[in-house]
XYZ file of C-alpha atoms in Angstrom:
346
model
C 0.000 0.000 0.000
C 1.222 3.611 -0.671
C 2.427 6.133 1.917
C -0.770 7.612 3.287
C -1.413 10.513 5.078
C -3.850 9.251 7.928
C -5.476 11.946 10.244
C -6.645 10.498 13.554
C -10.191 12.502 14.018
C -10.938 12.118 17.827
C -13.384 14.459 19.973
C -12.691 15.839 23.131
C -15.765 15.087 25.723
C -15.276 17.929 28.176
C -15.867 21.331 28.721
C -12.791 23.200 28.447
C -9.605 23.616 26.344
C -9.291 20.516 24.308
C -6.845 17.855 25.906
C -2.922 17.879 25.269
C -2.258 15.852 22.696
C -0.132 12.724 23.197
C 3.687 12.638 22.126
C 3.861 10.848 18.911
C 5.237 7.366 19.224
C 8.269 6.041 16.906
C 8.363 2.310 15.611
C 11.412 0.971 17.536
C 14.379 0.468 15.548
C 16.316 -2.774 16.639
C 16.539 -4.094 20.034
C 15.737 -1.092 22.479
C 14.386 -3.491 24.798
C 11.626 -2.851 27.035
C 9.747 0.658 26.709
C 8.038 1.841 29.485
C 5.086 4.462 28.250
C 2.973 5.596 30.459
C -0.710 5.676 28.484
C -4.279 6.598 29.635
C -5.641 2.934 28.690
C -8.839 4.483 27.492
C -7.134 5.873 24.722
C -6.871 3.762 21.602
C -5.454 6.157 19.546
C -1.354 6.356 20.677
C -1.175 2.563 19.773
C -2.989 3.332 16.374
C -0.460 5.887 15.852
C 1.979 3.386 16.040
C 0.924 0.561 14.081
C 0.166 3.371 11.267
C 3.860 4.735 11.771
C 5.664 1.044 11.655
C 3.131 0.222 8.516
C 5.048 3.328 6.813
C 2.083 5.945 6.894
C 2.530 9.705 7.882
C 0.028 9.845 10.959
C -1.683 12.809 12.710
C -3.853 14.094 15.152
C -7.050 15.564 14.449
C -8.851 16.984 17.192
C -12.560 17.785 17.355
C -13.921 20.167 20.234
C -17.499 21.414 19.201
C -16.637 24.352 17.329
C -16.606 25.484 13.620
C -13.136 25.957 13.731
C -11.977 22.311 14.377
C -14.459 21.332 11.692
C -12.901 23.946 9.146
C -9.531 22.623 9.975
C -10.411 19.165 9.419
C -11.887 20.278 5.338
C -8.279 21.418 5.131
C -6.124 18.953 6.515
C -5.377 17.086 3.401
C -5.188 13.886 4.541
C -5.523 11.074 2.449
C -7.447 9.256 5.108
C -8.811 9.891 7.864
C -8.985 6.896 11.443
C -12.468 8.088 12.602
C -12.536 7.370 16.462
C -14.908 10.264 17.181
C -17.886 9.434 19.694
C -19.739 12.768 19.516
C -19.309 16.604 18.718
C -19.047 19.357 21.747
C -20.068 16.450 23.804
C -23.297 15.250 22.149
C -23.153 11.837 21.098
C -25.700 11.765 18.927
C -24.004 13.691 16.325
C -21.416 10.513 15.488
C -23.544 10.676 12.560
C -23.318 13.809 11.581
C -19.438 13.844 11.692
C -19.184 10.630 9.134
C -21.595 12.749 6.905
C -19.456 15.769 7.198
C -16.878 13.543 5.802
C -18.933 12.332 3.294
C -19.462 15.956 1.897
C -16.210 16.375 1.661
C -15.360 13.284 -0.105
C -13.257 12.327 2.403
C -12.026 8.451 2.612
C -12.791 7.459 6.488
C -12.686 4.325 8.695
C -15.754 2.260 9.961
C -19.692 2.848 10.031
C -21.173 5.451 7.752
C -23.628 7.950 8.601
C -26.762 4.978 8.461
C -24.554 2.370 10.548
C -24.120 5.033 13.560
C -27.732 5.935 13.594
C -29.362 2.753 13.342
C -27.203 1.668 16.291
C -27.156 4.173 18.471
C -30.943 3.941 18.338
C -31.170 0.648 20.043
C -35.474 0.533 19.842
C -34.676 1.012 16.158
C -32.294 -1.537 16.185
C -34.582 -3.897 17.461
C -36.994 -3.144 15.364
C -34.531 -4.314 11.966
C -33.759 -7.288 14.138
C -37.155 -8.428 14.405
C -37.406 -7.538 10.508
C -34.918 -9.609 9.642
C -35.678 -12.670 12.071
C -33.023 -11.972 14.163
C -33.846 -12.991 17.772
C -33.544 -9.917 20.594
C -35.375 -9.529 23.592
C -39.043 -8.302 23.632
C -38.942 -4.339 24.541
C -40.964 -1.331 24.748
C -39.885 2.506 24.489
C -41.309 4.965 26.735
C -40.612 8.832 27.778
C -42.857 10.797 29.903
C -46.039 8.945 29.826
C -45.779 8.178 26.127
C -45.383 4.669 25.002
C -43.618 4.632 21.103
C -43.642 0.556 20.825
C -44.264 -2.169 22.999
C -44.087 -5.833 23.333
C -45.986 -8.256 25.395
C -43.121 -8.399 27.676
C -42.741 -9.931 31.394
C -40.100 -9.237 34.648
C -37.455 -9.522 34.714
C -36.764 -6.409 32.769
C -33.690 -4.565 32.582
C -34.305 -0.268 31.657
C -31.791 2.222 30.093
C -31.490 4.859 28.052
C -32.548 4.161 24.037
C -29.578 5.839 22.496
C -26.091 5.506 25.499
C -22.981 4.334 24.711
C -20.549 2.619 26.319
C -23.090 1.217 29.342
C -23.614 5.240 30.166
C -27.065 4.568 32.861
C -27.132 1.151 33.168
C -26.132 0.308 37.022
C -26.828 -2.491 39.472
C -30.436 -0.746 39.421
C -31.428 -1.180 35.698
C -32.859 -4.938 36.600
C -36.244 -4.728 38.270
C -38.458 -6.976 39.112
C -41.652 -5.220 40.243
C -43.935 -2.274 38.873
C -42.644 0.113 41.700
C -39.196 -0.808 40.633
C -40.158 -0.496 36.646
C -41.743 3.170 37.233
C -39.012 4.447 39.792
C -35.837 3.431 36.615
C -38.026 4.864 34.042
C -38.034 8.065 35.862
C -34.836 8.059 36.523
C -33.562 7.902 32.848
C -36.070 10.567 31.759
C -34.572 12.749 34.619
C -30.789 12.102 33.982
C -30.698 11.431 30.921
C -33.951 13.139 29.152
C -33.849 10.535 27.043
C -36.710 7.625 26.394
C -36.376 4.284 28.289
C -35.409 0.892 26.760
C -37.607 -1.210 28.898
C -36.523 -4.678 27.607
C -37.295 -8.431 28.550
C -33.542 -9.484 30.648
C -31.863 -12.597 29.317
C -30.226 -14.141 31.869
C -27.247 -15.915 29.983
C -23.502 -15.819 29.102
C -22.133 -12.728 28.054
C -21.101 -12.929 24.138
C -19.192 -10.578 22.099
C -18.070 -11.212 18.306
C -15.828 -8.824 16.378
C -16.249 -8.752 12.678
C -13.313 -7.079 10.212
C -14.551 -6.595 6.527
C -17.326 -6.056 4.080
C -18.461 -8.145 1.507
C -16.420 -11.096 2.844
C -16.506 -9.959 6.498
C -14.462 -12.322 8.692
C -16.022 -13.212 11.560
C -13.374 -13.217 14.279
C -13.776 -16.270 17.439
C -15.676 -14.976 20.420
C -15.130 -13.424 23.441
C -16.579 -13.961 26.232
C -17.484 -11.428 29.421
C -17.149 -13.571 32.444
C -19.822 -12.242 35.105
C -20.157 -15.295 36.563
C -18.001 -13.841 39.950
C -20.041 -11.122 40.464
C -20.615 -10.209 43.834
C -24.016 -12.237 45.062
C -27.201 -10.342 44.676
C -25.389 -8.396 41.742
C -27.432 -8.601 38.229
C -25.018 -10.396 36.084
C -25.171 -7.653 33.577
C -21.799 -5.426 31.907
C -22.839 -2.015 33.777
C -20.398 0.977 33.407
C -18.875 -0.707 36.806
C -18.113 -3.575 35.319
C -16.517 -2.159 31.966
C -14.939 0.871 33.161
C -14.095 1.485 36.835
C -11.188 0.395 37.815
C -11.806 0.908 41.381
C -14.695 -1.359 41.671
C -15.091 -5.235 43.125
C -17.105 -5.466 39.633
C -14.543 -4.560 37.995
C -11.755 -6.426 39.492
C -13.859 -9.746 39.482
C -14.615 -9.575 35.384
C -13.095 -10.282 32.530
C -13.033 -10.694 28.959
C -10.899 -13.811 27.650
C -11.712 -16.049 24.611
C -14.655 -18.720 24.570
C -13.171 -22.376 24.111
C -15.780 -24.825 25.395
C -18.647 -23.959 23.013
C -19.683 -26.826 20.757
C -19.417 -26.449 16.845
C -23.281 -25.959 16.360
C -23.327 -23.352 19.263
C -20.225 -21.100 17.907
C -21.577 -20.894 14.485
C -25.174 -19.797 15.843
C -23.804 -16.855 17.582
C -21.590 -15.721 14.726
C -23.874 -15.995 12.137
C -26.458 -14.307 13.835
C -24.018 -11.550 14.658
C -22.910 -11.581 11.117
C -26.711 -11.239 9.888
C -26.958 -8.195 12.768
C -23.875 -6.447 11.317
C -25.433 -6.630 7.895
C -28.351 -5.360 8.548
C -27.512 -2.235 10.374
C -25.027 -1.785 7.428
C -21.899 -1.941 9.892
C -18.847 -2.011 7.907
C -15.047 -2.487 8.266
C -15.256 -3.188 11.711
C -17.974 -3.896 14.344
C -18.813 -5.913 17.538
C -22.184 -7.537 18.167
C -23.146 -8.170 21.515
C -25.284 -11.103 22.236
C -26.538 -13.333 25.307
C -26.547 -16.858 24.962
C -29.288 -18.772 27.599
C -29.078 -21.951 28.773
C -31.298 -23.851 26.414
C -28.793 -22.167 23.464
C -30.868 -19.410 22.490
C -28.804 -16.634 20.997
C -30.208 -13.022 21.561
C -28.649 -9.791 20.087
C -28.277 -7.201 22.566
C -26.819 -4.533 20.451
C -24.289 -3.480 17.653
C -20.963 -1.327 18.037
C -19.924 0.273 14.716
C -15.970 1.462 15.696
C -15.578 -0.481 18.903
C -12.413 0.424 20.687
C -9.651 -0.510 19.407
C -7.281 -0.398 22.504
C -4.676 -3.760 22.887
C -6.891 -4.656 25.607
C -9.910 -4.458 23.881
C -12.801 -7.525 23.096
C -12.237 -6.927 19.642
C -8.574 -6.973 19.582
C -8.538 -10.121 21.411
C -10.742 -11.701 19.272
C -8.065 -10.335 15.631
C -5.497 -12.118 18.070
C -6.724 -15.021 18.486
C -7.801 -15.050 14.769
C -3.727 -14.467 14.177
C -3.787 -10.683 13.441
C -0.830 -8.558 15.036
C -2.281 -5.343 16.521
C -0.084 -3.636 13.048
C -1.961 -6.254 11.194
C -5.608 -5.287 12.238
C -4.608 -1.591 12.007
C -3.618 -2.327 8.868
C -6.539 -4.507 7.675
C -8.992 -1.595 8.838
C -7.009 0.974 6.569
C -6.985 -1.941 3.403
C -10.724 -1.799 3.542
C -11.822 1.510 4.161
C -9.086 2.449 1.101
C -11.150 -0.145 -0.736
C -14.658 1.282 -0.733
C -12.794 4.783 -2.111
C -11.155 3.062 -4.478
């Protein structure tokens, strides 16, 4: 592949003067022996630097912090590609969308889910909806905000409530399980007031934990599956992946989870949960890359939970793991990612 110029777009969250940006990393030349970098490990975007840099591309940062500016800047950067890890604009993370359609306009080659893939995701009840459509099995659900029901299922407690259109487990707690009216009503509320945002009221699957990655387009590749062990929970705990469990390091959740790969599915099993999650990524016309997460019951019933167009791409990462075990180098997924989203310009 030529020498490409690769802007790294990523937004900056909070209020304020946009973060520092990270030194730039240089591929290692010989036997250095062991680095020590320190990293925040929610970042993705220093190691993508890296793989970019040792693949032979010219990489940059591209920062975008909710005003016109950074969005005139990025028309004019003049890159020949550009790593799309945004997750919002000014702190709105609804307007993913809008940001792969801005780069749309400008005929700009980009990684990952278009403009269609990020809304029809982020919009879980939507989701659902093309699920259902296409005879993929999710949990029964209804929608509701402020006394106004949208859809709704014949559905029955256990239910689990959060917001309709959250990333990254944002309002989903040890609370979002309920198993009584009171319970239902009280969560509902509490989204609308936090969040001003409808509730997902949805039937809870009690199950294993399933995540499968998926690099390509036409002839995605689905990667082998990962598994989120919740099985040492702490008792009483809902065994579901709440922002504890993913993200706070602090927490017993936390401490007591993890993601490794799944080896002690049967043959009929593992090819049930990855073509369903390959039918999923279809039909919310993912691309490049994406992660379907799924719940898999005890009487092997597979249920799609939701998508993730541009996962995280961290080392540590579910969908790294998975390219791993598949026999992908971190360079070599990096590199696959560019390949594809090179291809569809081409």
């Amino acid at each position: 592949m030529a020498n490409l110029k690769v802007a790294i777009l990523h937004d900056v969250w909070e209020e304020g003067p946009p973060e520092p940006e990270p030194e730039p990393v240089k591929a290692p030349r010989g036997k250095t022996g062991k680095r020590r970098r320190k990293k925040d490990p929610l970042h993705d975007r220093e190691e993508i630097f890296e793989a970019l840099t040792k693949l032979g591309h010219e990489p940059s940062y591209h920062v975008l912090d909710g005003k016109n500016q950074s969005l005139l800047a990025l028309a004019k950067c003049g890159a020949d590609l550009v790593f799309n890890l945004t997750e919002s604009y000014g702190g709105d993370d609804t307007m993913d969308k809008n940001i792969a359609a801005y780069l749309d306009l400008l005929r700009i080659s980009y990684t990952g889910g278009g403009p269609q893939a990020l809304y029809l995701a982020q919009d879980k009840s939507i989701a659902k909806k093309i699920f259902d459509f296409h005879k993929i099995k999710t949990p029964d659900f209804a929608t509701s905000y402020k006394g106004r029901t949208d859809h709704s299922h014949d559905i029955e407690f256990p239910l689990i409530v959060k917001p309709v259109s959250e990333d990254g487990s944002i309002g989903i707690d040890s609370g979002s399980v309920v198993d009584s009216v009171k319970e239902l009503m009280e969560r509902i509320h509490y989204i609308h007031e936090e969040f001003d945002s409808p509730a997902l009221i949805e039937e809870y699957i009690e199950g294993r934990e399933i995540y499968t990655a998926i690099l390509g387009n036409d002839n995605a590749e689905v990667l082998p599956l990962i598994e989120l062990d919740l099985s040492r929970l702490p008792k009483g705990t809902p065994r579901i992946a709440c922002h504890d469990v993913k993200f706070d390091h602090e927490t017993e959740a936390y401490k007591v989870t993890k993601s490794a790969p799944v080896e002690d599915l049967d043959e009929e099993t593992t090819k049930k949960l990855q073509d369903t999650a390959l039918a999923a990524y279809r039909a919310l016309k993912l691309r490049d890359y994406g992660r379907i997460d799924m719940r898999l019951n005890k009487k092997g019933e597979v249920y799609v939970i939701e998508a993730n167009p541009n996962p995280w791409l961290a080392s540590t990462a579910e969908f790294t793991m998975a390219a791993k075990k598949a026999g992908y180098t971190y360079t070599d997924m990096i590199n696959k990612i560019v390949e594809l989203a090179r291809a569809r310009s081409r």
